Short mmCIF file of C-alpha atoms and ligand atoms in Angstrom, two decimals:
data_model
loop_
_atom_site.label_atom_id
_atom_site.label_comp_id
_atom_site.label_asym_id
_atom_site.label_seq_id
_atom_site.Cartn_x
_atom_site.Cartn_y
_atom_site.Cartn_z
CA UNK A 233 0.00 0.00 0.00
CA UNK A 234 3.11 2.22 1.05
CA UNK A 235 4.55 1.47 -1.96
CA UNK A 236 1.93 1.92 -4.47
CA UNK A 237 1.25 5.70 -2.89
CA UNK A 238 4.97 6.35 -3.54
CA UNK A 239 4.80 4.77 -6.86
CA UNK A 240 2.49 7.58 -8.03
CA UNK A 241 3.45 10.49 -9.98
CA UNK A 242 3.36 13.57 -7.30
CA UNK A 243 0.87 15.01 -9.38
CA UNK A 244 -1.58 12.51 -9.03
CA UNK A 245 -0.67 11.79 -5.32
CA UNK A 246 -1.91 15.98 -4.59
CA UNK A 247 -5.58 15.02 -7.39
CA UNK A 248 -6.12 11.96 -4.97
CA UNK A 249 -5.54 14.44 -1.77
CA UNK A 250 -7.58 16.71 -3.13
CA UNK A 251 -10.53 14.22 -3.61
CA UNK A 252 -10.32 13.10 -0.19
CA UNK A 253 -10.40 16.50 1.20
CA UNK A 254 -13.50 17.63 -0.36
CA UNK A 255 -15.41 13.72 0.63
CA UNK A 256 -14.29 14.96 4.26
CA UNK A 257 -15.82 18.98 3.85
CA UNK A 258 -18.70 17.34 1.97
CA UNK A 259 -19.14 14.96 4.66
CA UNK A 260 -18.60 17.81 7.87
CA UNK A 261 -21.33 19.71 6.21
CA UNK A 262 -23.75 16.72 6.72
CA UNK A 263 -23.10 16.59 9.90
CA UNK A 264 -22.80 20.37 10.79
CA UNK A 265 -26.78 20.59 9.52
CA UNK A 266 -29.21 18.75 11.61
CA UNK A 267 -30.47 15.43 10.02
CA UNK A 268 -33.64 14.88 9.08
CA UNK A 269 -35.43 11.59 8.20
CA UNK A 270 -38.80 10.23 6.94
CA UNK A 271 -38.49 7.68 9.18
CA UNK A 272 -36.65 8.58 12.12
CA UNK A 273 -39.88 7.46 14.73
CA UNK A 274 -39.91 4.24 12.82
CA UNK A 275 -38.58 1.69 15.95
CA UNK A 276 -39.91 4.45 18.74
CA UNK A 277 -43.20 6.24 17.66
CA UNK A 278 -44.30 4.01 14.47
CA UNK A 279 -47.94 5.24 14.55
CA UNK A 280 -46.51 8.79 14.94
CA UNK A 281 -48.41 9.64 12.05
CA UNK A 282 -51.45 7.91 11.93
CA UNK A 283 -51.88 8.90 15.39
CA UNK A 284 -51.18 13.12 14.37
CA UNK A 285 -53.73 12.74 11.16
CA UNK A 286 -56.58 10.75 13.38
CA UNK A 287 -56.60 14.44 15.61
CA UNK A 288 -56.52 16.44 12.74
CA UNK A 289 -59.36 14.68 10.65
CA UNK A 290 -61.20 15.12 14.42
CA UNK A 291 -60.50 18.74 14.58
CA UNK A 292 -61.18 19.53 10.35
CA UNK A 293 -64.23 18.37 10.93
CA UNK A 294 -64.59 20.82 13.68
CA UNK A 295 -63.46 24.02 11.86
CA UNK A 296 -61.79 24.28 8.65
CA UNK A 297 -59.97 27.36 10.52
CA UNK A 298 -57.31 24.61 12.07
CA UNK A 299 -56.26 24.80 8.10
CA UNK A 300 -54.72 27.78 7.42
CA UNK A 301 -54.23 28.54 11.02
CA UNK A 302 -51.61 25.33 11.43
CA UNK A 303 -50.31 26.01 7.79
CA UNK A 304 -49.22 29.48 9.46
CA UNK A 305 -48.31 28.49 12.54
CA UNK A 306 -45.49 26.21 11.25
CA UNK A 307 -44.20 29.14 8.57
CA UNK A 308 -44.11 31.18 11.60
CA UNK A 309 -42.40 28.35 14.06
CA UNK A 310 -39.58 28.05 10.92
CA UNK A 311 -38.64 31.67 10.38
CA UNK A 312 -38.36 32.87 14.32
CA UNK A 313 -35.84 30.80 15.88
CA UNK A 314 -36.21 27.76 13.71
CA UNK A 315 -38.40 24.87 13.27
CA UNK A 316 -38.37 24.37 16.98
CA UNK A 317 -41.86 25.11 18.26
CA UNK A 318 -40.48 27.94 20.05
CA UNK A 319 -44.25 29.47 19.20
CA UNK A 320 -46.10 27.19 21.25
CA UNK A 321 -44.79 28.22 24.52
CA UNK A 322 -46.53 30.45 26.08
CA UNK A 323 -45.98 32.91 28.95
CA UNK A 324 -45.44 36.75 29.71
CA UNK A 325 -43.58 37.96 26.76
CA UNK A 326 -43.51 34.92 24.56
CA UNK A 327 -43.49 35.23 20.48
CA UNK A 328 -47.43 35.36 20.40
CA UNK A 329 -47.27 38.80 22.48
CA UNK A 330 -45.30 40.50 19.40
CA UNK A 331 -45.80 41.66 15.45
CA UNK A 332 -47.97 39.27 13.02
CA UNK A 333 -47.68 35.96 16.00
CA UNK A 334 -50.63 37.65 18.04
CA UNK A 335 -52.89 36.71 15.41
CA UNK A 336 -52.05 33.41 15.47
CA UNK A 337 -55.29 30.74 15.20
CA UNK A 338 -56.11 29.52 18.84
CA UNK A 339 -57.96 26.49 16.50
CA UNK A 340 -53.97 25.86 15.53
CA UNK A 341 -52.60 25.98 18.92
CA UNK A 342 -55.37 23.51 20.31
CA UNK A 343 -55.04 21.10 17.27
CA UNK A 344 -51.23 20.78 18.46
CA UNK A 345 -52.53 20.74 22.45
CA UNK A 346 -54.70 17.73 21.16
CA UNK A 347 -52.07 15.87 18.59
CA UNK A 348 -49.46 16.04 21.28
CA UNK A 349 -51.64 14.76 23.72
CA UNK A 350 -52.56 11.75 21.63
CA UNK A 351 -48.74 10.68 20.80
CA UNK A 352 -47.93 11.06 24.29
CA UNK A 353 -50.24 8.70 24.96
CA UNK A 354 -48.96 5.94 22.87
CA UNK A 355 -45.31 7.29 23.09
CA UNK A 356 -44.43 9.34 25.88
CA UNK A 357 -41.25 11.46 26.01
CA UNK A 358 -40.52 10.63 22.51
CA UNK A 359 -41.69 12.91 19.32
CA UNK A 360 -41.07 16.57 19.65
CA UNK A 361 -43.58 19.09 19.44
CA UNK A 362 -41.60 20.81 16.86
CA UNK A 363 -42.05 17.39 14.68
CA UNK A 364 -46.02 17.04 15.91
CA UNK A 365 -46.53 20.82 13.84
CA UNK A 366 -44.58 19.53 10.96
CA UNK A 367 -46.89 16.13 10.41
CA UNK A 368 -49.84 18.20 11.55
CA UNK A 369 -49.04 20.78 8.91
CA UNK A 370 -48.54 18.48 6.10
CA UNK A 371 -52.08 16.87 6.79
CA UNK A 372 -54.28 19.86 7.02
CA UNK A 373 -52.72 20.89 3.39
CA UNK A 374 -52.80 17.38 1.83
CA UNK A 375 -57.01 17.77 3.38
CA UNK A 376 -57.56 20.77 1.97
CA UNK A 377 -57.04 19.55 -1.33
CA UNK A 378 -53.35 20.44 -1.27
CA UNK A 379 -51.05 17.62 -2.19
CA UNK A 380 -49.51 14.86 0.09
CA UNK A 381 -45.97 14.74 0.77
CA UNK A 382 -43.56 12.84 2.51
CA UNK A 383 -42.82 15.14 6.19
CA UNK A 384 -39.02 14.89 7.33
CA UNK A 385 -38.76 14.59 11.38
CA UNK A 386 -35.74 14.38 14.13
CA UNK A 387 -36.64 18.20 15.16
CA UNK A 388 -36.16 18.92 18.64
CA UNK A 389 -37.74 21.60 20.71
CA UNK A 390 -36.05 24.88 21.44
CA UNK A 391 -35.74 26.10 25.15
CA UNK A 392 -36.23 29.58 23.92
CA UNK A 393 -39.54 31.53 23.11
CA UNK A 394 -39.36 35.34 23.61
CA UNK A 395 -40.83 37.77 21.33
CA UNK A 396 -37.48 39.76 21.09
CA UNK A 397 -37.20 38.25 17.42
CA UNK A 398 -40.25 37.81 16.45
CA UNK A 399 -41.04 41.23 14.43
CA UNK A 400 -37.91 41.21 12.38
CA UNK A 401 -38.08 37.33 11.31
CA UNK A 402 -41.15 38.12 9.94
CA UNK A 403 -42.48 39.01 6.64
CA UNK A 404 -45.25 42.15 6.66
CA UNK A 405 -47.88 42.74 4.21
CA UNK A 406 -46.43 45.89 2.93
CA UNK A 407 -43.45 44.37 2.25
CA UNK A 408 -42.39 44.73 -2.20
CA UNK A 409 -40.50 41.89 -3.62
CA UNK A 410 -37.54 43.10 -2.46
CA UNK A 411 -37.73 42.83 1.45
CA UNK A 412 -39.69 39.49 0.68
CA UNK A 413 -36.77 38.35 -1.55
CA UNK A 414 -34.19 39.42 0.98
CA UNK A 415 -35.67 38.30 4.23
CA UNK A 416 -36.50 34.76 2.67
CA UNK A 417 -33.08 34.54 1.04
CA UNK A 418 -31.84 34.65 4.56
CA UNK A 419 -33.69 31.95 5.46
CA UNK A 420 -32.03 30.03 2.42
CA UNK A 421 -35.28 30.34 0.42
CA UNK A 422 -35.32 31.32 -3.64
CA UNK A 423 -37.69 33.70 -4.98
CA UNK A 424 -39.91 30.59 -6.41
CA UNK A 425 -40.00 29.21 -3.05
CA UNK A 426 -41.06 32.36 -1.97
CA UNK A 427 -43.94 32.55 -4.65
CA UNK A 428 -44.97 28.65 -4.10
CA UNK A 429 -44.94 29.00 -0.45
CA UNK A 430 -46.71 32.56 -0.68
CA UNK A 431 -49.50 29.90 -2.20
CA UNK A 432 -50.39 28.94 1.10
CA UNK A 433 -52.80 32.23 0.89
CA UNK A 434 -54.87 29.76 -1.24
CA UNK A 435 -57.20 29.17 2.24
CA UNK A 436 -57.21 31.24 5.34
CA UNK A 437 -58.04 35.09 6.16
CA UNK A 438 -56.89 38.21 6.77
CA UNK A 439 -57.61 40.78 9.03
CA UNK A 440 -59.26 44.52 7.69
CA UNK A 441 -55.69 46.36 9.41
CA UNK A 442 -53.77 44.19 7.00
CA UNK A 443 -55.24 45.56 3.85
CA UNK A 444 -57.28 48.99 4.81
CA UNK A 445 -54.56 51.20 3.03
CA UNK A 446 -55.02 50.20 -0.24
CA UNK A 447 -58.95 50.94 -0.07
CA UNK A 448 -58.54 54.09 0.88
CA UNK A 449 -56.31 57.40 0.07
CA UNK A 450 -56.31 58.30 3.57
CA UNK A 451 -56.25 62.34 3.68
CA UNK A 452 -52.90 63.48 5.17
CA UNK A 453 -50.92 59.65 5.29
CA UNK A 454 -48.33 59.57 3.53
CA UNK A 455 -48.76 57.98 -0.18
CA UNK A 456 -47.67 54.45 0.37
CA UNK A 457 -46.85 51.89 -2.79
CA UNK A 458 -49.76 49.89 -3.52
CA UNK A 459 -50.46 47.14 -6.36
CA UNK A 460 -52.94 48.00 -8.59
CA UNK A 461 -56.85 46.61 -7.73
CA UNK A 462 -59.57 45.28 -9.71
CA UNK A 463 -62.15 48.04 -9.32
CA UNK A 464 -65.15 46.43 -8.31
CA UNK A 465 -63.67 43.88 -5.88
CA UNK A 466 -62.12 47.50 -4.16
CA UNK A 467 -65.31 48.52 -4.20
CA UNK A 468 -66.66 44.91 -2.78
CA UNK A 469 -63.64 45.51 -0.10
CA UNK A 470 -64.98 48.81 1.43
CA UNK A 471 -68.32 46.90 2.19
CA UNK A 472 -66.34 44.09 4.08
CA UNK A 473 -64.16 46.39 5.42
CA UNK A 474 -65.77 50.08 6.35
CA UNK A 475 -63.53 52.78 7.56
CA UNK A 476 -64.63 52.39 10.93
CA UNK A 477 -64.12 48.17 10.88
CA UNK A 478 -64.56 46.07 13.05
CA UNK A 479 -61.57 44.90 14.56
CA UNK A 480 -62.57 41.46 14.31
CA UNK A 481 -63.85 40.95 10.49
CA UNK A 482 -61.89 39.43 8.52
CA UNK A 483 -61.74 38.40 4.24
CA UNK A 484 -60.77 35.57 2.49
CA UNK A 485 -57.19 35.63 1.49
CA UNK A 486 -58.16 33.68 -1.96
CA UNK A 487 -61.41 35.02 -2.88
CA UNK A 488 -62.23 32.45 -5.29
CA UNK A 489 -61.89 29.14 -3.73
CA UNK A 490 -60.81 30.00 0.05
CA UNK A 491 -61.75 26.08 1.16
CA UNK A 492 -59.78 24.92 -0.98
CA UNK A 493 -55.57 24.38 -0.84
CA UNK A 494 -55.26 24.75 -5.20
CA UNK A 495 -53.85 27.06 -7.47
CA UNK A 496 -56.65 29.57 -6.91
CA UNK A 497 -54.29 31.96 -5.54
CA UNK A 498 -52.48 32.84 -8.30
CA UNK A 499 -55.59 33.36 -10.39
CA UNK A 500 -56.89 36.02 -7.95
CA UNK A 501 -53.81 37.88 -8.06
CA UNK A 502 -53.82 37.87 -12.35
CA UNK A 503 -57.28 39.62 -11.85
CA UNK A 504 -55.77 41.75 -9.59
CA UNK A 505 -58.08 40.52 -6.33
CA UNK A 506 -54.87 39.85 -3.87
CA UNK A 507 -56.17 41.67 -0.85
CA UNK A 508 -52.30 41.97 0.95
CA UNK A 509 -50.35 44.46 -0.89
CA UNK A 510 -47.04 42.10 -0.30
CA UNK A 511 -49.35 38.73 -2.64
CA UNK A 512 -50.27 41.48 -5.19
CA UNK A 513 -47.17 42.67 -5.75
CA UNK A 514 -45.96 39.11 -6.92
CA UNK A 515 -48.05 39.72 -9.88
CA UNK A 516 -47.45 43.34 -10.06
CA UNK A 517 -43.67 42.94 -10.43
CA UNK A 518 -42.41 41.86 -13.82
CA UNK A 519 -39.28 39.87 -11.62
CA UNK A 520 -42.12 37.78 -10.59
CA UNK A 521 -45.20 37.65 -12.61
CA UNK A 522 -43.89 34.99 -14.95
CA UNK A 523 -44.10 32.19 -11.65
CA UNK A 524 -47.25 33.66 -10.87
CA UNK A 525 -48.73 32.90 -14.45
CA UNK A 526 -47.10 29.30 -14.40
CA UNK A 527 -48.24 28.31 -11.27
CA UNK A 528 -51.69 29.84 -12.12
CA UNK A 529 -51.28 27.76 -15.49
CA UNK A 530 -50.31 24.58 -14.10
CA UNK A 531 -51.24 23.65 -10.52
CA UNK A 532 -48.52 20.45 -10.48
CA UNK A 533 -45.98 22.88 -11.34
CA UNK A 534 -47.62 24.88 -8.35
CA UNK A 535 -47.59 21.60 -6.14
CA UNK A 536 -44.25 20.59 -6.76
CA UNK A 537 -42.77 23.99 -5.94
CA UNK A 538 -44.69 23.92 -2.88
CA UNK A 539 -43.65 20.51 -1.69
CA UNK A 540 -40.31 21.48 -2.47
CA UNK A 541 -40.14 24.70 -0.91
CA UNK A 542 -41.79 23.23 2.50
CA UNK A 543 -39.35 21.19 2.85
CA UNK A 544 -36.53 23.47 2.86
CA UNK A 545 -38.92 25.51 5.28
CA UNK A 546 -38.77 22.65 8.01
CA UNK A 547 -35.56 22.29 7.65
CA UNK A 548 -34.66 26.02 9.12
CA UNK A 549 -32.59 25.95 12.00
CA UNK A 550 -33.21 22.58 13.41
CA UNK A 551 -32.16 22.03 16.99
CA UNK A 552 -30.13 19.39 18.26
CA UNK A 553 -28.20 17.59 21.28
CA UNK A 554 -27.91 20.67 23.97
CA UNK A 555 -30.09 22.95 22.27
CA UNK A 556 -33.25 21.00 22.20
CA UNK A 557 -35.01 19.00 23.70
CA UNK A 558 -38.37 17.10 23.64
CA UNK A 559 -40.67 18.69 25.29
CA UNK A 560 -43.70 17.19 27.64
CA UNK A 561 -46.37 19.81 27.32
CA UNK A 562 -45.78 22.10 23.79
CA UNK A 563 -46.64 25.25 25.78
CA UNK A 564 -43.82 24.61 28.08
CA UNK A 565 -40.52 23.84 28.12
CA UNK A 566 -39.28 21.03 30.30
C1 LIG B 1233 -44.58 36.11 1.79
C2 LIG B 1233 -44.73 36.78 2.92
C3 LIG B 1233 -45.97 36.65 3.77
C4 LIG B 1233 -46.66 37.69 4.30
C5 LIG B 1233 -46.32 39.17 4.17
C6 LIG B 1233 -47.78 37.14 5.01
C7 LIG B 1233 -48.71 37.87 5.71
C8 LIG B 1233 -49.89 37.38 6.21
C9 LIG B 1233 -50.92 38.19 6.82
C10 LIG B 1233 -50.85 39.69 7.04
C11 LIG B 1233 -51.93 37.35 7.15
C12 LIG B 1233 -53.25 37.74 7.82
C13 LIG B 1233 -53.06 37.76 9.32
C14 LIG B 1233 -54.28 38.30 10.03
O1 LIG B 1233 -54.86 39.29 9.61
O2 LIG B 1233 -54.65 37.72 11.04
C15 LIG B 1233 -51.55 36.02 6.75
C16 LIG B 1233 -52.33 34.91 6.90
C17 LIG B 1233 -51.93 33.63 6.52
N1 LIG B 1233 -50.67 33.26 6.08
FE1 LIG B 1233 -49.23 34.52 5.48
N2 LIG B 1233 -47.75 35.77 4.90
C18 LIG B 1233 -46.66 35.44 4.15
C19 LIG B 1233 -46.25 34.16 3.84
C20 LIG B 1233 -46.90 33.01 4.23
C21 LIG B 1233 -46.38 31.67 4.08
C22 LIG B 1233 -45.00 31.34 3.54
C23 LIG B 1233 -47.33 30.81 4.55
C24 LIG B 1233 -47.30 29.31 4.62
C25 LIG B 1233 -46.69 28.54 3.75
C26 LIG B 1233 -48.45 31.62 4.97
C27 LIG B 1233 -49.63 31.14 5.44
C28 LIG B 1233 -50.70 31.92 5.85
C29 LIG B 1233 -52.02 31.39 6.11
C30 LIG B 1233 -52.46 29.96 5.89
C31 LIG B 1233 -52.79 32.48 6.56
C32 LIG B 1233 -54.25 32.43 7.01
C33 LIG B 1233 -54.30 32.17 8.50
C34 LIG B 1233 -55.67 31.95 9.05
O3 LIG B 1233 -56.66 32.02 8.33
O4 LIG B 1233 -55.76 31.66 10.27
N3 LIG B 1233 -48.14 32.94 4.80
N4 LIG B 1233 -50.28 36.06 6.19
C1 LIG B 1234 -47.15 21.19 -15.53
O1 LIG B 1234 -46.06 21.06 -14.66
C2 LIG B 1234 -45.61 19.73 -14.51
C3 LIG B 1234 -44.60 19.71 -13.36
O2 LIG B 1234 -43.61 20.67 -13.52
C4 LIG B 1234 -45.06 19.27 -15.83
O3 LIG B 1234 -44.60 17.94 -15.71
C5 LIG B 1234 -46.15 19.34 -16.88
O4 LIG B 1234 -45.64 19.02 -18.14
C6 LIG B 1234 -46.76 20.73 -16.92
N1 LIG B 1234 -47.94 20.71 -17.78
C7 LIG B 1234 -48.12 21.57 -18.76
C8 LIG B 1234 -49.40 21.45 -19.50
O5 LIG B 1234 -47.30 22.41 -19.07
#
């Protein structure tokens, strides 16, 4: 062996080096970024997923609200602190108490109180609540009509949930493609997983506050940037949403099908119906409007993307050994 090494020209002895140096970066890498598996309950929690879908075909069936709230939930678990559940604890000053979190969907947070109660039944002190949102999440899509993909788990939970980070993680709905571009790009998100995840405003609501602006030229504000509206859903939008509002009405976020997890959101924002300034503006920015008129076009393309893009959303700052843990009760940590 000592021989044949010594045998070789030096030129190929540095090429072989050189291979074996990148297999070892390559393979540091792997292990510097958590590792995820489809299967990594598969000898401890087998029913792990059976068991999470059971509570969420309970709670569906309840209130289609548990939908869109859980989809948003887990975007919002993913880009404050990492997919860590750090937004299910709960507490003076914890993320809900800050920015877009205190609108989260109390249907959400009780379909995870409920899952989580179920798998610790079966198998206590074993999945993390972090991974119970992720399986969760992927079922209320694939029942909404959205499509069914394989969830990766071995999250654990974070021991951290304070609102300090919570308003700068977040995207807001006046944001232009820009700050969207540049605050998912830190989250190692492309602009098409932006667009394909923005999708997710195929079901759900919004609140009158998030949208008000752009129905009105409010005498004295400042002239803010706003995406062009169709004229008669504006006019539709001042009856949902009068200038003295009720703080708790709210509009459909895809006006055309808002039950339903398809491709409907992109055709509301080609006819210029996207009630959030920051959805509207995908279509209203050439960089963008070609994704928007393929996904509208072709909802596999739109699925796919989606699917894709979700799971480079759960894998955001996973937690592991000394940083995590997994917890007993989601609102708490151990
Ligand atoms: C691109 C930047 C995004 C912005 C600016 C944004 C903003 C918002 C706003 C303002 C609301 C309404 C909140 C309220 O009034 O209570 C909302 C709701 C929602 N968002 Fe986003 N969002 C973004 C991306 C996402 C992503 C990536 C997902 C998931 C993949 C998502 C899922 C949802 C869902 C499902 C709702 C409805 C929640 C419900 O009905 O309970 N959003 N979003
Ligand atoms: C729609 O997109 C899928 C997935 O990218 C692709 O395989 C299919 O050919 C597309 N269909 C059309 C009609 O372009």
């Amino acid at each position: 062996m000592k021989s044949r090494w010594l045998q070789l020209r030096p030129r190929q002895q540095s090429l072989i080096l050189a291979a074996v140096v990148v297999v070892l970066l390559l393979a540091a890498a792997q292990l510097s970024e958590a590792k995820l598996s489809r299967s990594y309950y598969a000898s401890t929690c087998p029913n792990v997923e059976a068991l999470v879908r059971g509570v969420v075909t309970q709670k569906l069936q309840e209130t289609f609200n548990a939908a869109p709230g859980t989809l948003r939930l887990f975007f919002h678990d993913c880009f404050v602190r990492g997919c860590d559940a750090s937004v299910l604890i709960s507490g003076p000053g914890d993320e809900h108490s800050a920015g877009a979190d205190t609108t989260l969907s109390p249907d959400a947070l009780d379909l995870i109180t409920r899952a989580k109660a179920a798998v610790e039944a079966r198998c206590a002190n074993t999945v993390s609540c972090a991974d119970i949102l992720a399986i969760a999440t992927r079922d209320v899509v694939s029942q909404a009509g959205g499509p069914l993909y394989p969830v990766e788990l071995g999250r654990l939970d974070g021991k951290v949930g304070t609102k300090a980070v919570v308003k700068h993680s977040l995207p807001g709905p006046g944001n232009n493609l820009d700050q969207l571009n540049k605050l998912f790009a830190t989250n190692g998100l492309t602009q098409t997983d932006m667009i394909a995840l923005s999708g997710g405003h195929t079901i759900g609501v919004t609140h009158c506050d998030k949208f008000v602006r752009r129905l009105y030229p409010f005498k004295g504000a400042k002239p803010q940037y706003s995406p062009p509206m169709n004229l008669a859903f504006l006019r539709q939008m001042r009856g949902t949403c009068p200038l003295n509002y009720s703080p708790t009405t709210v509009a459909m976020l895809d006006a055309a099908t808002p039950l339903k997890f398809d491709n409907g959101y992109y055709q509301t924002l080609q006819q210029q119906k996207g009630l959030l300034s920051s959805d509207q503006v995908l279509f209203a920015d050439r960089r963008s409007r070609s994704t928007v008129n393929y996904f509208a076009a072709n909802q596999t393309a739109f699925f796919d993307a989606f699917v894709a893009a979700m799971a480079k959303l759960g894998r955001i700052g996973v937690k592991t050994g000394s940083d995590g843990e997994i917890r007993r009760v989601c609102t708490k940590v151990n």
